[in-house]
Coordinates of C-alpha atoms in Angstrom, one line a residue:
M1 CA 1.2 -6.7 -7.1
R2 CA -1.3 -8.6 -4.8
A3 CA -1.0 -11.6 -2.4
R4 CA 0.3 -13.7 -4.8
S5 CA 2.9 -14.7 -6.9
S6 CA 2.5 -16.8 -10.0
E7 CA 5.4 -19.4 -11.5
K8 CA 6.5 -17.3 -14.3
E9 CA 8.1 -14.5 -11.7
E10 CA 9.3 -16.8 -9.0
A11 CA 11.8 -18.8 -11.8
E12 CA 12.4 -14.7 -13.5
Q13 CA 12.6 -12.8 -10.4
R14 CA 12.7 -15.7 -7.2
S15 CA 10.4 -13.0 -5.0
P16 CA 6.5 -13.1 -5.0
Q17 CA 4.8 -10.3 -5.8
R18 CA 0.6 -10.4 -7.4
R19 CA -1.8 -8.5 -5.6
S20 CA -21.8 -7.0 8.9
A21 CA -21.4 -3.6 10.3
G22 CA -19.4 -0.4 8.9
F23 CA -16.4 -0.2 9.1
A24 CA -15.0 1.3 12.9
G25 CA -13.5 5.1 13.1
T26 CA -14.8 5.9 9.8
E27 CA -14.4 9.7 10.2
P28 CA -12.0 11.6 8.3
A29 CA -9.6 11.8 11.6
A30 CA -6.2 11.2 9.0
G31 CA -2.4 11.7 10.4
P32 CA 0.4 12.1 8.5
H33 CA 2.7 9.3 8.5
H34 CA 5.1 9.0 11.4
H35 CA 8.6 10.2 10.0
L36 CA 6.9 13.4 8.9
P37 CA 6.2 16.5 11.6
R38 CA 3.1 17.0 12.0
A39 CA 2.7 20.6 12.4
A40 CA 4.6 20.8 9.0
G41 CA 1.9 18.6 7.7
N42 CA 2.9 15.8 4.9
T43 CA 2.5 17.7 1.8
A44 CA 4.8 20.3 2.8
V45 CA 7.3 18.3 3.8
A46 CA 7.3 16.3 1.2
R47 CA 7.9 19.3 -0.8
A48 CA 11.0 20.8 2.1
I49 CA 11.6 17.0 1.2
A50 CA 12.2 17.0 -3.0
R51 CA 13.5 21.2 -3.0
E52 CA 16.8 19.9 -1.1
R53 CA 17.7 16.5 -3.0
Q54 CA 16.8 18.5 -6.1
E55 CA 19.9 21.7 -5.2
A56 CA 21.3 18.3 -4.6
H57 CA 21.1 17.0 -7.4
G58 CA 20.7 19.5 -9.7
E59 CA 17.2 19.1 -10.5
S60 CA 18.4 16.9 -13.5
G61 CA 15.7 13.7 -14.8
H62 CA 13.2 16.3 -14.0
A63 CA 11.8 19.1 -16.4
A64 CA 10.9 22.9 -16.0
A65 CA 9.1 23.9 -13.5
H66 CA 5.7 26.0 -13.0
T67 CA 4.2 27.8 -10.7
A68 CA 1.1 27.6 -9.3
G69 CA -1.0 29.7 -6.1
A70 CA -3.9 28.9 -3.8
N71 CA -6.8 31.2 -4.2
Q72 CA -6.6 33.8 -2.6
G73 CA -6.7 36.9 -4.2
S74 CA -3.6 39.3 -4.2
G75 CA -2.1 37.4 -0.7
A76 CA -1.9 34.0 -2.5
V77 CA 1.6 32.3 -2.0
H78 CA 2.7 31.2 -5.4
I79 CA 4.2 27.1 -5.3
Q80 CA 7.0 25.9 -7.6
R81 CA 6.1 22.7 -8.6
T82 CA 8.4 20.5 -10.4
A83 CA 7.2 18.1 -13.0
D84 CA 9.1 14.7 -13.2
E85 CA 8.3 13.6 -16.2
E86 CA 10.4 10.9 -17.2
L87 CA 8.8 9.1 -13.9
R88 CA 5.1 10.2 -15.8
E89 CA 6.5 8.8 -18.9
A90 CA 8.1 5.5 -16.9
K91 CA 6.3 2.5 -18.6
T92 CA 7.9 -0.6 -16.9
P93 CA 8.9 -1.4 -12.9
E94 CA 12.9 -1.1 -14.3
Q95 CA 12.2 2.7 -15.7
I96 CA 10.4 3.6 -12.6
V97 CA 13.0 2.6 -10.7
A98 CA 15.7 4.7 -13.0
A99 CA 13.7 7.8 -12.7
L100 CA 13.2 7.7 -8.7
K101 CA 17.2 6.8 -8.8
K102 CA 17.6 10.0 -11.5
S103 CA 15.3 11.9 -9.1
G104 CA 16.7 11.2 -6.1
H105 CA 13.5 9.8 -4.2
S106 CA 15.4 6.1 -4.8
E107 CA 15.7 6.6 -1.3
D108 CA 12.9 7.0 -0.2
D109 CA 10.9 4.7 2.4
A110 CA 7.7 3.0 1.3
W111 CA 5.7 5.7 2.3
E112 CA 7.3 8.8 1.2
L113 CA 8.6 6.8 -2.2
M114 CA 4.0 6.5 -2.4
Q115 CA 3.5 10.2 -1.6
Y116 CA 6.3 11.4 -3.8
M117 CA 5.1 8.8 -7.4
T118 CA 1.1 9.9 -6.3
S119 CA 1.6 13.4 -6.3
Q120 CA 3.3 13.9 -9.5
Q121 CA 0.3 11.1 -10.7
F122 CA -1.8 13.2 -10.0
P123 CA -0.2 16.8 -10.6
A124 CA -1.8 19.9 -8.9
G125 CA -3.1 22.6 -11.4
E126 CA -3.3 26.4 -10.9
G127 CA -5.0 26.9 -7.6
Q128 CA -5.1 23.5 -6.6
A129 CA -2.5 21.9 -3.3
D130 CA -0.4 18.6 -3.8
F131 CA -2.5 14.8 -3.8
D132 CA -2.1 13.9 -0.2
M133 CA -2.1 10.3 -0.5
L134 CA -0.9 9.6 2.7
G135 CA -3.8 12.0 4.1
S136 CA -6.3 9.7 2.2
I137 CA -5.2 7.3 5.0
K138 CA -6.6 7.2 7.7
D139 CA -4.5 6.6 12.1
A140 CA -5.7 3.1 13.3
S141 CA -5.0 4.8 16.3
E142 CA -7.2 8.0 16.4
A143 CA -10.6 6.1 14.4
L144 CA -9.7 3.4 17.6
Q145 CA -10.6 6.3 20.0
K146 CA -13.6 7.3 18.8
V147 CA -14.9 3.5 19.4
K148 CA -17.3 3.2 21.9
A149 CA -16.4 0.4 24.9
V150 CA -19.8 -1.8 23.8
R151 CA -18.3 -2.6 20.6
R152 CA -15.0 -3.9 21.6
K153 CA -16.9 -4.6 24.2
M154 CA -18.5 -6.6 21.8
A155 CA -16.3 -7.2 19.8
A156 CA -13.8 -9.6 22.5
S157 CA -14.6 -13.2 21.0
L158 CA -13.5 -11.5 17.4
L159 CA -10.2 -10.2 18.6
A160 CA -9.1 -13.1 20.7
K161 CA -9.3 -15.5 17.7
R162 CA -5.9 -16.2 15.8
W163 CA -5.0 -13.2 13.2
T164 CA -2.6 -13.6 11.1
I165 CA -1.7 -12.0 7.7
R166 CA -1.0 -15.2 4.2
H167 CA 1.6 -14.4 1.5
Y168 CA -0.3 -17.0 -1.1
T169 CA 1.9 -18.2 -3.8
G170 CA 3.2 -21.7 -6.0
S171 CA 1.0 -23.0 -9.0
D172 CA 3.1 -26.8 -8.4
P173 CA 1.7 -28.4 -5.5
N174 CA 5.2 -31.0 -5.1
T175 CA 7.7 -27.6 -5.1
P176 CA 7.5 -25.5 -2.0
P177 CA 8.8 -22.4 -3.8
G178 CA 12.5 -20.8 -3.4
F179 CA 12.8 -17.6 -2.1
Q180 CA 12.9 -17.1 1.3
E181 CA 12.0 -13.7 0.9
V182 CA 8.5 -11.6 0.5
A183 CA 10.2 -8.1 -1.4
S184 CA 8.7 -5.7 -2.7
T185 CA 8.2 -4.5 -6.5
Y186 CA 11.2 -1.8 -6.3
D187 CA 13.4 -4.6 -5.0
N188 CA 13.1 -7.5 -7.8
A189 CA 13.3 -4.3 -10.7
A190 CA 16.3 -2.7 -9.0
A191 CA 18.1 -6.6 -9.0
G192 CA 16.7 -7.0 -12.3
R193 CA 13.8 -9.8 -11.3
A194 CA 11.0 -7.9 -12.8
S195 CA 8.5 -10.5 -15.3
E196 CA 6.0 -8.7 -17.6
H197 CA 3.8 -10.2 -15.0
T198 CA 3.6 -7.4 -13.0
N199 CA 1.3 -5.2 -12.6
V200 CA 3.1 -1.0 -13.3
A201 CA -0.7 0.4 -13.1
D202 CA -1.1 -0.1 -9.9
W203 CA 2.5 1.2 -8.9
R204 CA 1.7 4.4 -11.2
S205 CA -2.0 5.3 -9.5
L206 CA -1.3 4.4 -6.0
G207 CA 2.5 4.5 -5.8
N208 CA 2.5 1.3 -3.6
I209 CA 6.3 -0.1 -5.6
K210 CA 8.5 -0.1 -1.7
F211 CA 5.2 -2.5 -0.2
T212 CA 4.2 -5.9 0.0
F213 CA 0.4 -7.5 -0.4
Y214 CA -1.1 -9.9 2.3
L215 CA -4.6 -11.5 2.4
V216 CA -5.7 -11.8 6.8
A217 CA -6.1 -14.6 8.5
V218 CA -8.3 -15.0 10.7
D219 CA -8.4 -18.5 12.5
G220 CA -6.8 -20.0 8.9
Q221 CA -9.7 -18.7 6.8
V222 CA -8.9 -16.4 4.5
P223 CA -11.5 -14.0 2.7
P224 CA -12.6 -15.7 -1.1
R225 CA -10.4 -15.3 -4.0
N226 CA -10.8 -16.7 -7.6
W227 CA -7.3 -17.0 -7.8
L228 CA -6.5 -18.6 -5.0
N229 CA -7.1 -22.0 -7.0
N230 CA -3.8 -20.8 -8.9
T231 CA -2.3 -21.1 -5.8
H232 CA -0.8 -24.4 -3.6
W233 CA 1.6 -22.3 -1.1
Y234 CA 1.4 -20.0 0.9
A235 CA 3.9 -18.7 3.9
E236 CA 2.5 -17.5 7.1
W237 CA 2.8 -14.4 10.2
D238 CA 1.4 -13.1 13.2
L239 CA -0.6 -9.5 13.1
D240 CA -0.1 -9.0 16.2
R241 CA 3.9 -8.7 15.2
I242 CA 3.7 -6.8 11.8
P243 CA 4.7 -3.7 13.1
E244 CA 3.7 -1.1 10.5
C245 CA 1.9 -1.6 7.7
W246 CA -2.3 -0.4 6.6
V247 CA -5.4 -1.1 4.9
S248 CA -8.1 -0.8 2.0
P249 CA -9.9 -2.1 -0.7
D250 CA -8.2 -2.0 -3.9
L251 CA -8.0 0.6 -4.5
L252 CA -7.3 0.4 -8.6
E253 CA -9.4 1.1 -10.2
K254 CA -10.8 4.3 -8.5
M255 CA -6.6 5.5 -8.7
N256 CA -6.2 4.6 -12.9
K257 CA -7.0 7.3 -14.6
P258 CA -6.4 10.9 -15.2
M259 CA -6.8 13.4 -13.2
D260 CA -5.4 15.9 -11.9
A261 CA -4.6 16.7 -8.0
D262 CA -8.5 17.6 -7.3
G263 CA -9.5 14.4 -9.3
A264 CA -7.2 12.0 -6.9
R265 CA -8.9 14.0 -3.7
T266 CA -12.5 13.3 -4.6
A267 CA -11.7 9.8 -5.9
M268 CA -10.4 9.4 -2.1
Q269 CA -13.5 10.3 -0.4
G270 CA -15.3 7.9 1.4
A271 CA -12.1 5.4 1.3
K272 CA -11.4 2.9 3.9
A273 CA -7.9 2.8 4.3
F274 CA -6.7 3.1 7.8
R275 CA -2.5 2.7 9.2
G276 CA -1.8 1.5 11.8
T277 CA 0.4 -1.4 13.8
G278 CA -0.8 -4.8 12.7
S279 CA -2.2 -4.8 16.7
Q280 CA -3.8 -1.5 15.9
L281 CA -5.6 -2.7 12.2
K282 CA -6.6 -6.3 14.0
E283 CA -8.4 -4.6 16.9
L284 CA -10.0 -2.0 14.1
L285 CA -10.5 -5.3 11.9
A286 CA -11.9 -6.8 14.6
I287 CA -15.2 -4.4 15.1
S288 CA -15.7 -4.0 12.3
A289 CA -16.2 -6.8 11.4
F290 CA -18.2 -8.7 14.7
G291 CA -21.4 -11.1 14.6
A292 CA -19.8 -12.5 11.6
G293 CA -20.9 -15.4 12.7
N294 CA -18.5 -19.1 10.9
D295 CA -16.9 -16.2 8.3
P296 CA -15.4 -13.9 9.6
A297 CA -12.3 -13.0 6.9
S298 CA -15.3 -12.4 4.1
A299 CA -17.1 -9.9 6.8
L300 CA -13.6 -8.2 6.4
D301 CA -14.4 -6.9 2.7
T302 CA -18.1 -5.5 3.2
A303 CA -16.6 -3.5 6.0
I304 CA -13.7 -2.4 4.0
G305 CA -15.3 -2.0 1.2
G306 CA -14.4 -4.2 -1.2
A307 CA -11.9 -7.2 -2.2
F308 CA -8.7 -5.9 0.6
E309 CA -5.5 -6.1 1.0
L310 CA -3.1 -5.4 4.2
K311 CA 0.2 -3.3 2.2
V312 CA 3.6 -3.6 4.4
P313 CA 7.0 -1.5 4.1
G314 CA 9.0 -3.0 2.1
G315 CA 9.0 -7.4 2.6
L316 CA 9.2 -10.1 4.9
P317 CA 11.2 -13.1 5.4
V318 CA 9.5 -16.3 5.7
A319 CA 10.2 -19.3 8.1
E320 CA 8.2 -21.7 6.4
W321 CA 6.3 -22.2 3.2
H322 CA 3.4 -24.5 4.2
K323 CA 1.2 -26.4 2.0
K324 CA -2.6 -25.4 1.4

């Protein structure tokens, strides 16, 4: 799903979804999702959540568990892992939603669900640790702590510009979209609004079914995207007002292939993915793209390593549709 919607999706869903200097703070300093205790680690907490839900739901929807242990000799601790075969075999958003409800994960928030779905999509083999998708997304606040004062000063003029996020949609130039909320794929599917345009491979590989997608605009300019030629409307929000979000290049090419946990970890190595508040990400992006001249929005693609998108957990209300 990307930062736009097709007209057919609007009719069927009443909700849209589609899809310089080096990047600041790219050292591997990822912090866990803020809902999860830092000391325990994302993987351990996700495993505990899954175990509690399996006990509460009688492990329905799961195949028989297998064991795997870290390669630590005779003292290795064997971890009990449960395969969610219905989720792995789901072919449509509706089937994904049904599998998540059956396994007890339908109430997970966007971050927890991404962690669970990617751990199922890229199962740990013998001797491997679970794949930790959240650990691959670096903490913007930690990255900013490593930025030198001189870089902040150089980026001040770019940071002073207006930074917003936009969701583009609508192929009819004369009629604005009729919906008033950008909704996630999960919410669309749960309400029976999903359509044939849904990119199932994206959500199966990245677990981002409860996120919505946007482009970043700097003083009204967004990075060039061919699909923008087919849209005529956009909704807009100040980036500073977004309490929680993350940015990355489009990761589907890296992740849409059969892999185990170690393969997924290797694929995500070096990916420039960061999460934090809108204000934190704005500062990090500005520092990374300073000196870009009159087209800083385009420079962001270079800074982050490819055509990038901003993701927000859940959806956002639309106050007004603007003509492009």
